Amino acid sequence: MRVDKHEVRVGELAAGQPLSLPVYRFKGKGAGPSVYIQANVHGAEVQGNAVIYQLMKLLEHYELLGDISLVPLANPLGINQKSGEFTLGRFDPITGVNWNREYLDHGFNIEVWYQEHSHLDDDTLITAFRATLVEECARRLNNPWGVTTGHRLAVTLQSMAHRADIVLDLHTGPKSCKHLYCPEYERSAAQYFSIPYTLLIPNSFGGAMDEAAFVPWWTLAEVASSHGRELGVRVSALTLELGSQERIDLDDALEDAEGILAYLSHRGVIAETVLPKPMKRYGCFLKNYRKFHAPKAGMVEYLGKVGVPMKATDPLVNLLRLDLYGTGEELTVLRLPEDGVPILHFASASVHQGTELYKVMTKVFEL
Amino acid sequence: MRVDKHEVRVGELAAGQPLSLPVYRFKGKGAGPSVYIQANVHGAEVQGNAVIYQLMKLLEHYELLGDISLVPLANPLGINQKSGEFTLGRFDPITGVNWNREYLDHGFNIEVWYQEHSHLDDDTLITAFRATLVEECARRLNNPWGVTTGHRLAVTLQSMAHRADIVLDLHTGPKSCKHLYCPEYERSAAQYFSIPYTLLIPNSFGGAMDEAAFVPWWTLAEVASSHGRELGVRVSALTLELGSQERIDLDDALEDAEGILAYLSHRGVIAETVLPKPMKRYGCFLKNYRKFHAPKAGMVEYLGKVGVPMKATDPLVNLLRLDLYGTGEELTVLRLPEDGVPILHFASASVHQGTELYKVMTKVFEL
Amino acid sequence: MRVDKHEVRVGELAAGQPLSLPVYRFKGKGAGPSVYIQANVHGAEVQGNAVIYQLMKLLEHYELLGDISLVPLANPLGINQKSGEFTLGRFDPITGVNWNREYLDHGFNIEVWYQEHSHLDDDTLITAFRATLVEECARRLNNPWGVTTGHRLAVTLQSMAHRADIVLDLHTGPKSCKHLYCPEYERSAAQYFSIPYTLLIPNSFGGAMDEAAFVPWWTLAEVASSHGRELGVRVSALTLELGSQERIDLDDALEDAEGILAYLSHRGVIAETVLPKPMKRYGCFLKNYRKFHAPKAGMVEYLGKVGVPMKATDPLVNLLRLDLYGTGEELTVLRLPEDGVPILHFASASVHQGTELYKVMTKVFEL
Amino acid sequence: MRVDKHEVRVGELAAGQPLSLPVYRFKGKGAGPSVYIQANVHGAEVQGNAVIYQLMKLLEHYELLGDISLVPLANPLGINQKSGEFTLGRFDPITGVNWNREYLDHGFNIEVWYQEHSHLDDDTLITAFRATLVEECARRLNNPWGVTTGHRLAVTLQSMAHRADIVLDLHTGPKSCKHLYCPEYERSAAQYFSIPYTLLIPNSFGGAMDEAAFVPWWTLAEVASSHGRELGVRVSALTLELGSQERIDLDDALEDAEGILAYLSHRGVIAETVLPKPMKRYGCFLKNYRKFHAPKAGMVEYLGKVGVPMKATDPLVNLLRLDLYGTGEELTVLRLPEDGVPILHFASASVHQGTELYKVMTKVFEL
């Protein structure tokens, strides 16, 4: 076994049990970029654990140039929070705050920071910036007024992620095809994963891990560029949505582990060449990613298949209203306002008015 | 349109909204048994509504000898109770009481009742017994100390069901194949529905609608028989489990509507002959229906397919424990203690120790 | 410190964390009865922990004749299960089953058991019976089909409780005055606790800890008596309801710890004499303990004070219906169907029709 | 009865029930400002309904110069959402989004709007601006992709609020003393309500009703002022926190209704003079309103009284850890990092690490 394990403390439950995370570390030769991979920040999104399992088994057979840290089961509180037969793990059950919107938005002025450090050479500057990000996380956790449960978890994870050059956050959708959140500057990365659809996202912080990891570096690159120095964006951060929640599929996990390995090979984290799976890959800008909400309530037959392009004229949903039998409104067909590719749909088959039924990529192009 | 609709009041929500049910009634010629069909008493078990929809559309083309009452959306409070992306509709969110365990156990002594009414001829006796059951429901609802929310709903439904000769309660499992709960005396009924697996249940009250409907009649038949009079059991009550929860499938609903129609044809509720779908049908006594609980916690890949017989030596579940990578316990295969047919499994892919993973028929025989 | 601590394993959470209980043990001289005290089986009912804390501090200053085992925080899963700003700890969030209805109903035939062991002298018979109860618990936990999460917890606790002569289960109500559940045979015990109201309960098993502990012994006593041998009921089991849930009050906890100490003194568990608090104490038979349900929905002002006797003519509740302003039904006063003492009321101020508003002792008498 | 009632549709539940709100309207003589008052947007915060009830009864005896619209029970979905014995009404149970963060942030550029309309006289300009706000709400609700359940509710309420000059949103805290959210420009308003503590808030939109109502007007005033025209802020919007949630107290509601009446009298909505309750009133800037989070988990005795100033050296909380008895850490006293006035505390008595225990005003001054 080439992997080391340690536990990181992230919280404490009311009855006194400590919450901790297993962190696995594959040590590289120091010749390649370092990697941080986490899974299951949303409690029901378990498939990333299976992908980490398959990836760890694969990694035992490769030559590692960079270090790889892996954090499965990254949100024990969310994983353990059941409600009926499902995992209620998308938000803190006390506050409603989405576990993936709790990362720290670094408040310091990067323009000022750059000017104070611009005399440093590139490598020293990068090292200093990374240190600042990690220190800011520590400072936040030591606030004398305390921090929320979710913020403690998120900032602890973030603090580990800031130490890496490549950050992968493994999620799933509710009922979903595979898709990737990728910053616009990193567009070429989308060619390596076993994932057909990619959302290209801008340089703005909305609270998620990928943004927490890349936004400061993208901003630093822009600031430096405005001063005539081309640093490039030194950190890559991507969110992989690996199909549907509440599903473990070891065979499918192997396919995604191989896609990750192809990306790591491309980035020089492993010495061997691993080629990506040949497949068509498509992109969509985040501003064209649309949510379709139920215009009225009822029972829902989801007709639109995730990952399959549809016309605005195709039936998307049968909406059944048994309270209206005989009125002509007992069965309604809903359609999209424009052509698109349904990427995910809601998990329940009965919905209130306004429930988000589908997320849809529009204006899709081949990457 | 040959169907009448009325609304039945079953409760009132905190903010003042009345809760009511749509009741649809197809009037027969009075020459056949009467029928009561309800669906969606558990909030997430929506497919029965689609079956009622398809059945109502079919019924418009048949000659009805008996009356048919249909109650879709039978538990509006349960249907509307969401928790995260799923419907938390299996139990009252305040008390935890299963909505399908709230029916009235008629407490009166049927032996005494029979002796007081044994001078009546069969038809008059049956009419009087039915009236007593309905009155007992009314008396219960008028208790000066009030009744619980769930009991009000259940006893109101029960009161309608007691008026019918045939009672069908449409449910689903979590992730489930189709199966039927059928009282032992009614065994032949299992040949008509489009359902491969049947549980044969004894004469004992556990709180469910089917039991609430047939137990008094079975008991009456036994009491009469002990006095040398063969009344037979005059009411049939069956629970149909129509696949998985949180699913609307109109095509599949049509198949189940046709199975119900075949049973109604057999029973003389409709004038036309509708033949059951030719298929093998299997039975299991309730005492041989077993629950398999997770011996330890973890992420679950469900390998056992519902409706497909397995050996005790076959892998049932892959249990993944990412906190134990490298210990040899990261992946465990679970197996059944004996051969059987998995009928349903849990809906979530991560489980605490003790979670009911599968329900399994053992000692299955062909019906 | 005279107390030993060990941990008892009771379960495992989905993400892999073990669930265990702290068990504290004060060792006695072997000259008095042994005691088992647990608290917080319902997650929101935390005050029993404070009482155990105060009792342990007191016990350090007394001479112990019998052993005392104390299990605070007895249901870690329930304690840790939050929903909004409150603890959703009354039932398993997956199944809805009340955590205090999961104890094992010993299925073996005590009549048969007695006949097989009737040749033994009293002490040996008692020892053998106790061993049988503990073995049955172990056998249950080792079922090859597994046991539910709640059953594992409850039967593990029960197994410890069966080893004691005195079993105290510390609970609270929602908004409640202090009251005691006491088996009818143990009526005199009610004179010792700092608790004004006592429910006298019969020899029947409903799933709670107290019943699980005393019902087999009461039955054994009755069986022996029917054979002409007066064993007496050798185990005392009581449930103390220590005010309201979601409340820690250390001063009040001291008062209840002193009441428990007075009972233990009376029973010879400690050598010193501790007198009960002088106060009037009242009783009510369980059959006269009534639940009052909301006859309609609305906003509730609770006027009936817990622990204070009321007439049927006194206002119990103001029911406010803002949707009905101007109709004359915007404010309704609810009253009890008969005189009684409100013991507890619902925790929320807005209710659906049918919500249990109050529990009320009727036909109360001085003990 | 001088009040008119109508119903406003705000949604539809999965089982088909419409959700609507009662809107009560007292018609004024047209000589005073118009008023909009809503209550119970958070489901557990019911006391505002009682205040509206008392206020409506009072208003029948006054001469109204301006119109007053009152919307009690403003969030039926939230009010009806129970979880155990409490109302889970703070956030959408599907998405976790706080019901009071769903109001529309008007995206249009007010600088541009002003320049296009600056030729209008003051009254016409105000009327045109109000019309724009209302139209923007309508446009949002008619989005072809639909809107979320919570956004539909909020924007429908907002659309009514935009028609008024004075907007009062009635809330409560968890366990709370009375306090007021008041925009800095409106500081004098704090002298009229029966509320001792006031938070002074800046001109920034965080999603709440008060901000949705006043931010566009404050911005308009600033834009006009920057062009040399002093319009003043034409709309007042305040949030009243009326004590604790899950509480109806009609006497206390009368006191708050009288405070509102004093403010309406001051503003010329009613003809009669109603004087405010004489009491000391204190202020705090929002930036000095601090949250204190549990530094570790445990059982909590809340010692800090809401509304009573404390020193940093005073005990705030007893934190009890029964799993640590005998270690010296079984009872810890927590203290504030600085002096302040506890305004509210958490509702549960057992907390995870990081739970928000108290909200505290610091740097409090007399108003």
XYZ file of N, CA and C in Angstrom, chain B residues 62 261-262 265-266 270-275:
33
model
N -66.682 0.544 -20.895
C -67.225 -0.743 -20.445
C -68.617 -0.563 -19.847
N -58.745 -4.324 -14.251
C -59.955 -4.567 -15.034
C -60.225 -6.062 -15.184
N -59.175 -6.853 -15.358
C -59.353 -8.310 -15.470
C -59.959 -8.866 -14.180
N -63.560 -7.791 -14.009
C -64.328 -8.615 -14.951
C -64.630 -9.975 -14.310
N -63.622 -10.590 -13.762
C -63.778 -11.882 -13.072
C -64.831 -11.801 -11.968
N -67.821 -5.549 -14.184
C -68.117 -5.086 -15.543
C -68.704 -6.266 -16.321
N -69.486 -5.941 -17.311
C -70.192 -6.985 -18.047
C -69.257 -7.730 -19.002
N -68.275 -7.047 -19.539
C -67.405 -7.637 -20.534
C -66.367 -8.564 -19.890
N -65.873 -9.496 -20.697
C -64.786 -10.359 -20.226
C -63.447 -9.720 -20.574
N -62.646 -9.526 -19.579
C -61.266 -9.055 -19.781
C -60.353 -10.112 -19.185
N -59.489 -10.670 -19.998
C -58.628 -11.744 -19.514
C -57.373 -11.189 -18.860
